[in-house]
XYZ file of N, CA, C and O in Angstrom:
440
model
N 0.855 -1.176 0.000
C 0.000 0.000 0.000
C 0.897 1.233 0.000
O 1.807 1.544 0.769
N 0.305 1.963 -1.263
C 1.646 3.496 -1.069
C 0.792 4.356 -0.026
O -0.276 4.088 0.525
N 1.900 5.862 0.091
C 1.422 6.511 1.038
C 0.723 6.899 1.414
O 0.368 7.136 2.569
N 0.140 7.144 -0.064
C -1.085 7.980 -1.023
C -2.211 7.483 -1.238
O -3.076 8.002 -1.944
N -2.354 5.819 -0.305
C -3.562 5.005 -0.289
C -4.390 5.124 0.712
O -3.817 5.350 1.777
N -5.785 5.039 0.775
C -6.322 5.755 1.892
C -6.165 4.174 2.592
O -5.944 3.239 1.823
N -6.301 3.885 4.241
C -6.659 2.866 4.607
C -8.425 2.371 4.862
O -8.873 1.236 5.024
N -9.020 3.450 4.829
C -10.313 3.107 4.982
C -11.220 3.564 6.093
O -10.780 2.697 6.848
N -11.854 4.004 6.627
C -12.968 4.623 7.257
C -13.936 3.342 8.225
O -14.982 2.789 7.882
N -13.193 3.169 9.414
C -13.923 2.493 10.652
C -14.801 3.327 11.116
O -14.686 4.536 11.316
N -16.079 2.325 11.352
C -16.649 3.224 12.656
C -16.964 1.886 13.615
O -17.323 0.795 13.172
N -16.742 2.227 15.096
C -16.573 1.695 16.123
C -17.997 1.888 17.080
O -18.212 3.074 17.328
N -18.819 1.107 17.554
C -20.158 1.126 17.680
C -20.332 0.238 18.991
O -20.549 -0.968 18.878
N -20.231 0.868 20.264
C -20.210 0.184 21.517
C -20.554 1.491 22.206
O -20.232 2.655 21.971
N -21.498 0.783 23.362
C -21.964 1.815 24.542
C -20.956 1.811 25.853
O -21.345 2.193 26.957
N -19.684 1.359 25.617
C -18.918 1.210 26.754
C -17.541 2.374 26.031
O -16.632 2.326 25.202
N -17.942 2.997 26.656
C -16.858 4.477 26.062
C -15.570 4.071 25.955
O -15.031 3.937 24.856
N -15.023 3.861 26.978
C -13.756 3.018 27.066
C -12.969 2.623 26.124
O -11.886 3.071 25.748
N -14.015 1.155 25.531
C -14.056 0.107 24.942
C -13.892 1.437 23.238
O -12.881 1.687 22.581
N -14.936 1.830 23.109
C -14.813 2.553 22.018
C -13.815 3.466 21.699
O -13.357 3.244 20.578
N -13.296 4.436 22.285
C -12.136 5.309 22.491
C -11.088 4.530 22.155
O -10.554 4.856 21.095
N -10.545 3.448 22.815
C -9.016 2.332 23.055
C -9.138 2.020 21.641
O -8.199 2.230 20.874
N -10.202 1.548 21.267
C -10.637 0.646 19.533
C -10.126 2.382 18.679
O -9.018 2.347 18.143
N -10.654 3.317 18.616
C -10.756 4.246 18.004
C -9.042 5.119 17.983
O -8.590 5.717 17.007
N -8.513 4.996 19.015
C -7.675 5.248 19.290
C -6.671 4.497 18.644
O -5.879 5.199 18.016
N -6.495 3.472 18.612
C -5.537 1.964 17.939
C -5.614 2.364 16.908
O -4.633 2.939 16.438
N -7.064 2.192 15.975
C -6.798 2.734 14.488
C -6.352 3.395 14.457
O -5.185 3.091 14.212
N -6.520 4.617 14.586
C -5.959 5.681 14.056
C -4.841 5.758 14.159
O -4.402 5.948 13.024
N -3.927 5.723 14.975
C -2.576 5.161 15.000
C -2.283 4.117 13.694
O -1.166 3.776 13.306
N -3.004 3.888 13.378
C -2.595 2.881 12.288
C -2.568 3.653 11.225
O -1.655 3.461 10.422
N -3.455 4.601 10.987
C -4.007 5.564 9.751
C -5.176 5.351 8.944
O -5.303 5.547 7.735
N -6.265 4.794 10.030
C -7.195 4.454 9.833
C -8.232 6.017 9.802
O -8.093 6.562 10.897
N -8.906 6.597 9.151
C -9.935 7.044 9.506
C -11.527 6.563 10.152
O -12.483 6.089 9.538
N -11.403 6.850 11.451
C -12.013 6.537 12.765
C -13.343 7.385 12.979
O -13.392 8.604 13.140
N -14.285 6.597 12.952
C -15.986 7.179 13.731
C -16.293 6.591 15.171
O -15.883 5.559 15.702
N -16.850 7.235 15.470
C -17.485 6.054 16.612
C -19.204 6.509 17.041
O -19.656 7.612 16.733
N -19.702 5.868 17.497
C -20.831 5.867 18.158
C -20.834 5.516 19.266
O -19.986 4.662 19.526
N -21.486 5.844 20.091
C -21.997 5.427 21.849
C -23.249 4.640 22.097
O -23.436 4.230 23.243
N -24.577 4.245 20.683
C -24.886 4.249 21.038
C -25.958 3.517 19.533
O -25.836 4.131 18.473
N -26.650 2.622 19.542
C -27.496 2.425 18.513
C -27.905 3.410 17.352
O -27.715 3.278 16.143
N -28.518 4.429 18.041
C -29.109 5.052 17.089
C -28.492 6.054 16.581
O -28.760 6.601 15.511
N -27.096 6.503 17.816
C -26.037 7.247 16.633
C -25.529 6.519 15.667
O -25.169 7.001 14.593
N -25.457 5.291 15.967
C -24.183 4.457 15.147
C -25.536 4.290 13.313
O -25.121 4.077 12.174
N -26.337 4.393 13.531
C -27.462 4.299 12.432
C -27.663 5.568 11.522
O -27.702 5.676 10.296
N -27.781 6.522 12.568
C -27.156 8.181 11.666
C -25.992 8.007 11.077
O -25.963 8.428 9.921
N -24.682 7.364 11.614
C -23.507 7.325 10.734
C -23.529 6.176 9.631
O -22.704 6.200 8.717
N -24.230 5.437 9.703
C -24.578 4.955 8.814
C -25.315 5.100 7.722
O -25.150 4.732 6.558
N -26.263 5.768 8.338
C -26.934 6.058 6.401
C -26.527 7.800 6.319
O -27.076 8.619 5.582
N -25.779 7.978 6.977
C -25.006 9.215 6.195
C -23.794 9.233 5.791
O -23.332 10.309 5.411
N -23.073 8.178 5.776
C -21.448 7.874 5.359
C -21.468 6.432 4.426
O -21.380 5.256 4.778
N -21.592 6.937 3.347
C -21.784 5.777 2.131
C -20.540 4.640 2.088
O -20.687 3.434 1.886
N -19.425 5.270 2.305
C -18.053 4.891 2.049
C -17.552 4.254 3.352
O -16.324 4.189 3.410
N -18.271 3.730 4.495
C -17.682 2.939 5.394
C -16.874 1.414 5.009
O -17.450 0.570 4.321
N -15.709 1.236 5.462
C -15.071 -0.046 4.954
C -15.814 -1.217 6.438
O -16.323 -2.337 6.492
N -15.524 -0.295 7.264
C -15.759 -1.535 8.544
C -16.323 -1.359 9.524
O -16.573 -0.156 9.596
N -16.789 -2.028 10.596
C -17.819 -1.242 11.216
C -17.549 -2.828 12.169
O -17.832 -3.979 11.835
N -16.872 -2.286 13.489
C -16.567 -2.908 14.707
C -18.081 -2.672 15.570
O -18.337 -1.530 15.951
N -19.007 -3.738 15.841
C -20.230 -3.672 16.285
C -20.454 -4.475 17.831
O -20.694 -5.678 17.934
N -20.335 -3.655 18.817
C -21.411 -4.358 20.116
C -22.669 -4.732 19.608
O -23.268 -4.180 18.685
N -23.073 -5.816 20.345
C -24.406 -6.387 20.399
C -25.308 -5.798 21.323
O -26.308 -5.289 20.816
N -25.179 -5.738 22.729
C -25.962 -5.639 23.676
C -25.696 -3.952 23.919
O -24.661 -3.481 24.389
N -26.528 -3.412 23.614
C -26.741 -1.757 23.734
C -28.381 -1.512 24.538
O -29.225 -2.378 24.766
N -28.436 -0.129 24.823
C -29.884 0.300 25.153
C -30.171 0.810 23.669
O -29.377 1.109 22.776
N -31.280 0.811 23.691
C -32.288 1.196 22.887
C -32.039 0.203 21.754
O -32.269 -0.988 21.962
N -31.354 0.823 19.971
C -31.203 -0.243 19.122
C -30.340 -0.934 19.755
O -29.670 -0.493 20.689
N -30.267 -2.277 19.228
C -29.217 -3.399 19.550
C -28.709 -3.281 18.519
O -29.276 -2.751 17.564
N -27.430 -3.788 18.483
C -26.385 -3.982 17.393
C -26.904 -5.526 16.356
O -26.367 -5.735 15.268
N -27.977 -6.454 16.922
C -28.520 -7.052 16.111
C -29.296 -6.407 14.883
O -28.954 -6.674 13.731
N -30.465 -5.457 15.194
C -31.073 -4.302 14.906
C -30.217 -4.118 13.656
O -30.391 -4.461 12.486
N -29.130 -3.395 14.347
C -28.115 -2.240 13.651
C -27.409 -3.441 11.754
O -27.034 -3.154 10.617
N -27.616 -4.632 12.521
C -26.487 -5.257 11.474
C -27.592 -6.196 10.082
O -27.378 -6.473 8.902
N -28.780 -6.428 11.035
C -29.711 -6.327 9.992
C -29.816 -5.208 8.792
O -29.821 -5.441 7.583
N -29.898 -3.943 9.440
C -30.119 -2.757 8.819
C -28.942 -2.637 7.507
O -29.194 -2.406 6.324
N -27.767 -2.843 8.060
C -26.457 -2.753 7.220
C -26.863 -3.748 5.887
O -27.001 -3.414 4.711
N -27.001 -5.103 6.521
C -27.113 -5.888 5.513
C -28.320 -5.970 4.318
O -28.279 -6.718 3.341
N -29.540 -4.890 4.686
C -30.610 -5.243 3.792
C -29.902 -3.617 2.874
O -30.323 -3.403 1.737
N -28.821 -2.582 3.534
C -28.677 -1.799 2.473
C -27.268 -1.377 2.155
O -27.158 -0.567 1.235
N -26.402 -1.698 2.629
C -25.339 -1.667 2.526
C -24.332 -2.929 3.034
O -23.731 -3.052 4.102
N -24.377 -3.702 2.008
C -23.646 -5.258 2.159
C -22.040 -5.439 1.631
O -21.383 -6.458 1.843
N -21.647 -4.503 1.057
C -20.446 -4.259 0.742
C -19.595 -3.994 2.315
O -18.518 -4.395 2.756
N -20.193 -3.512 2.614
C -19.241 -3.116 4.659
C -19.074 -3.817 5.127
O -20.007 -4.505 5.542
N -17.588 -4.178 5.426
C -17.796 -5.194 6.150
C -17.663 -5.698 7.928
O -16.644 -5.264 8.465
N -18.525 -6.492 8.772
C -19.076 -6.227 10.368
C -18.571 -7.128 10.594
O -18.653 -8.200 9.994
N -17.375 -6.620 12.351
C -16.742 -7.719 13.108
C -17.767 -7.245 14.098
O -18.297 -6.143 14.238
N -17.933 -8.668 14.912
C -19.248 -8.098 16.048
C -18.072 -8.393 17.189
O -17.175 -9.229 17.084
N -18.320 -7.440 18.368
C -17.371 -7.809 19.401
C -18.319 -7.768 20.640
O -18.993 -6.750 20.799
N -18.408 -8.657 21.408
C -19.504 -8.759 22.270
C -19.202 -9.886 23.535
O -18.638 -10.950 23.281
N -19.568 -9.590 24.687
C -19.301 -10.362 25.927
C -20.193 -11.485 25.733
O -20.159 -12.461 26.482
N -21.154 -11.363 24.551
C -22.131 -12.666 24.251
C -21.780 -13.606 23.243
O -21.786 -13.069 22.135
N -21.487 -14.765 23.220
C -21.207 -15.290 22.864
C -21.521 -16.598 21.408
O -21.321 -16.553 20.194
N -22.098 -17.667 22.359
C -22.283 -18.558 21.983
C -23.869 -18.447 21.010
O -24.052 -18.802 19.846
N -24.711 -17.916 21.843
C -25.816 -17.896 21.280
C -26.358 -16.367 20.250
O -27.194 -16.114 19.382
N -25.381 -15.720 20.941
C -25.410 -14.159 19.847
C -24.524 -14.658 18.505
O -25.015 -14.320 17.428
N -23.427 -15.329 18.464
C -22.265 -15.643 16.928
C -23.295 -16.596 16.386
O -23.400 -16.375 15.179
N -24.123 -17.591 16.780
C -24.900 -18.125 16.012
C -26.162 -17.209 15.388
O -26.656 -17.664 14.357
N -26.572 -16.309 15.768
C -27.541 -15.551 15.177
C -27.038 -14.310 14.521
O -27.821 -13.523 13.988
N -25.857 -14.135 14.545
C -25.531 -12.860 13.837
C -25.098 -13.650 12.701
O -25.404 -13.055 11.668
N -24.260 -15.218 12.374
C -23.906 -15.484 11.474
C -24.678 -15.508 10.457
O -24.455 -15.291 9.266
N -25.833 -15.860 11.155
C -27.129 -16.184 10.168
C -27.659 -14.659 9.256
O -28.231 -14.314 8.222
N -27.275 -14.336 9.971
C -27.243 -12.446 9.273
C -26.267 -12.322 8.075
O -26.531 -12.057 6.903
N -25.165 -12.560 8.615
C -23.597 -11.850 7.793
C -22.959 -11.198 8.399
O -23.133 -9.985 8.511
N -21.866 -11.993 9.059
C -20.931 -10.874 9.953
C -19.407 -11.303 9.262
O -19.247 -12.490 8.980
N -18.507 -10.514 9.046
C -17.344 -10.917 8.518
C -16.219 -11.679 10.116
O -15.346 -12.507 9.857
N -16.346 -11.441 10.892
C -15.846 -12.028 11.974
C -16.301 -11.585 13.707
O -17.048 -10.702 14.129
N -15.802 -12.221 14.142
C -16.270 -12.294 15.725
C -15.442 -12.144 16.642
O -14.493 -12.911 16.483
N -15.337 -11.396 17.696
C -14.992 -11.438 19.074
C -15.263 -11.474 19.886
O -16.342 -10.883 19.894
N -14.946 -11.957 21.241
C -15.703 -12.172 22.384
C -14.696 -10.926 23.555
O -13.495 -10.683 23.431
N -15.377 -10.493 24.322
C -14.796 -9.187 24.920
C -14.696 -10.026 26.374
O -15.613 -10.771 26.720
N -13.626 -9.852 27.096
C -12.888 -9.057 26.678
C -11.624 -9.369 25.880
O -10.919 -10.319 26.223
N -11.225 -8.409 24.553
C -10.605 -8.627 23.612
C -8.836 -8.184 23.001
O -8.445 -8.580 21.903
């Protein structure tokens, strides 16, 4: 990759600030261009207002939308993006998100 290549446009989508900041923080250090959300229904505004997302690091268990919600949504309109789900849930959340389309999985803590 030359210098002059963009790396791509994350957005980072967890209600644990922390968790989001450290993630947001790492990229960018990398030379990632970095979003984040706190929160379902921000992370859904950055979504259907940023056409050009490459990746999109997703919690599951949020208030209000869930990141299940959220990854449905991605996939019925923007399927080119591609979703690592990172979540303290496991066993029975990676079986139902697979069934969705998730490009990979983590279990937190990560």
């Amino acid at each position: 990759m030359s210098e002059t290549e963009e790396k791509g446009v994350i957005l980072v989508v967890d209600d644990e600030k922390e968790v989001t900041m450290s993630l947001k923080g790492f990229f960018t250090a990398l030379g990632y261009d970095m979003l984040a959300a706190l929160d379902g229904n921000e992370a859904l505004n950055v979504i259907n207002s940023i056409k050009n997302l490459d990746l999109i690091l997703l919690d599951v268990k949020m208030p209000g939308v869930d990141g299940i919600q959220i990854l449905k949504h991605i996939r019925k309109t923007n399927f080119k993006t591609k979703v690592i789900i990172i979540t303290a849930y496991d066993k029975d959340v990676k079986e139902e998100v697979e069934k969705i389309g998730i490009d990979g999985f983590f279990a937190k803590p990560i």
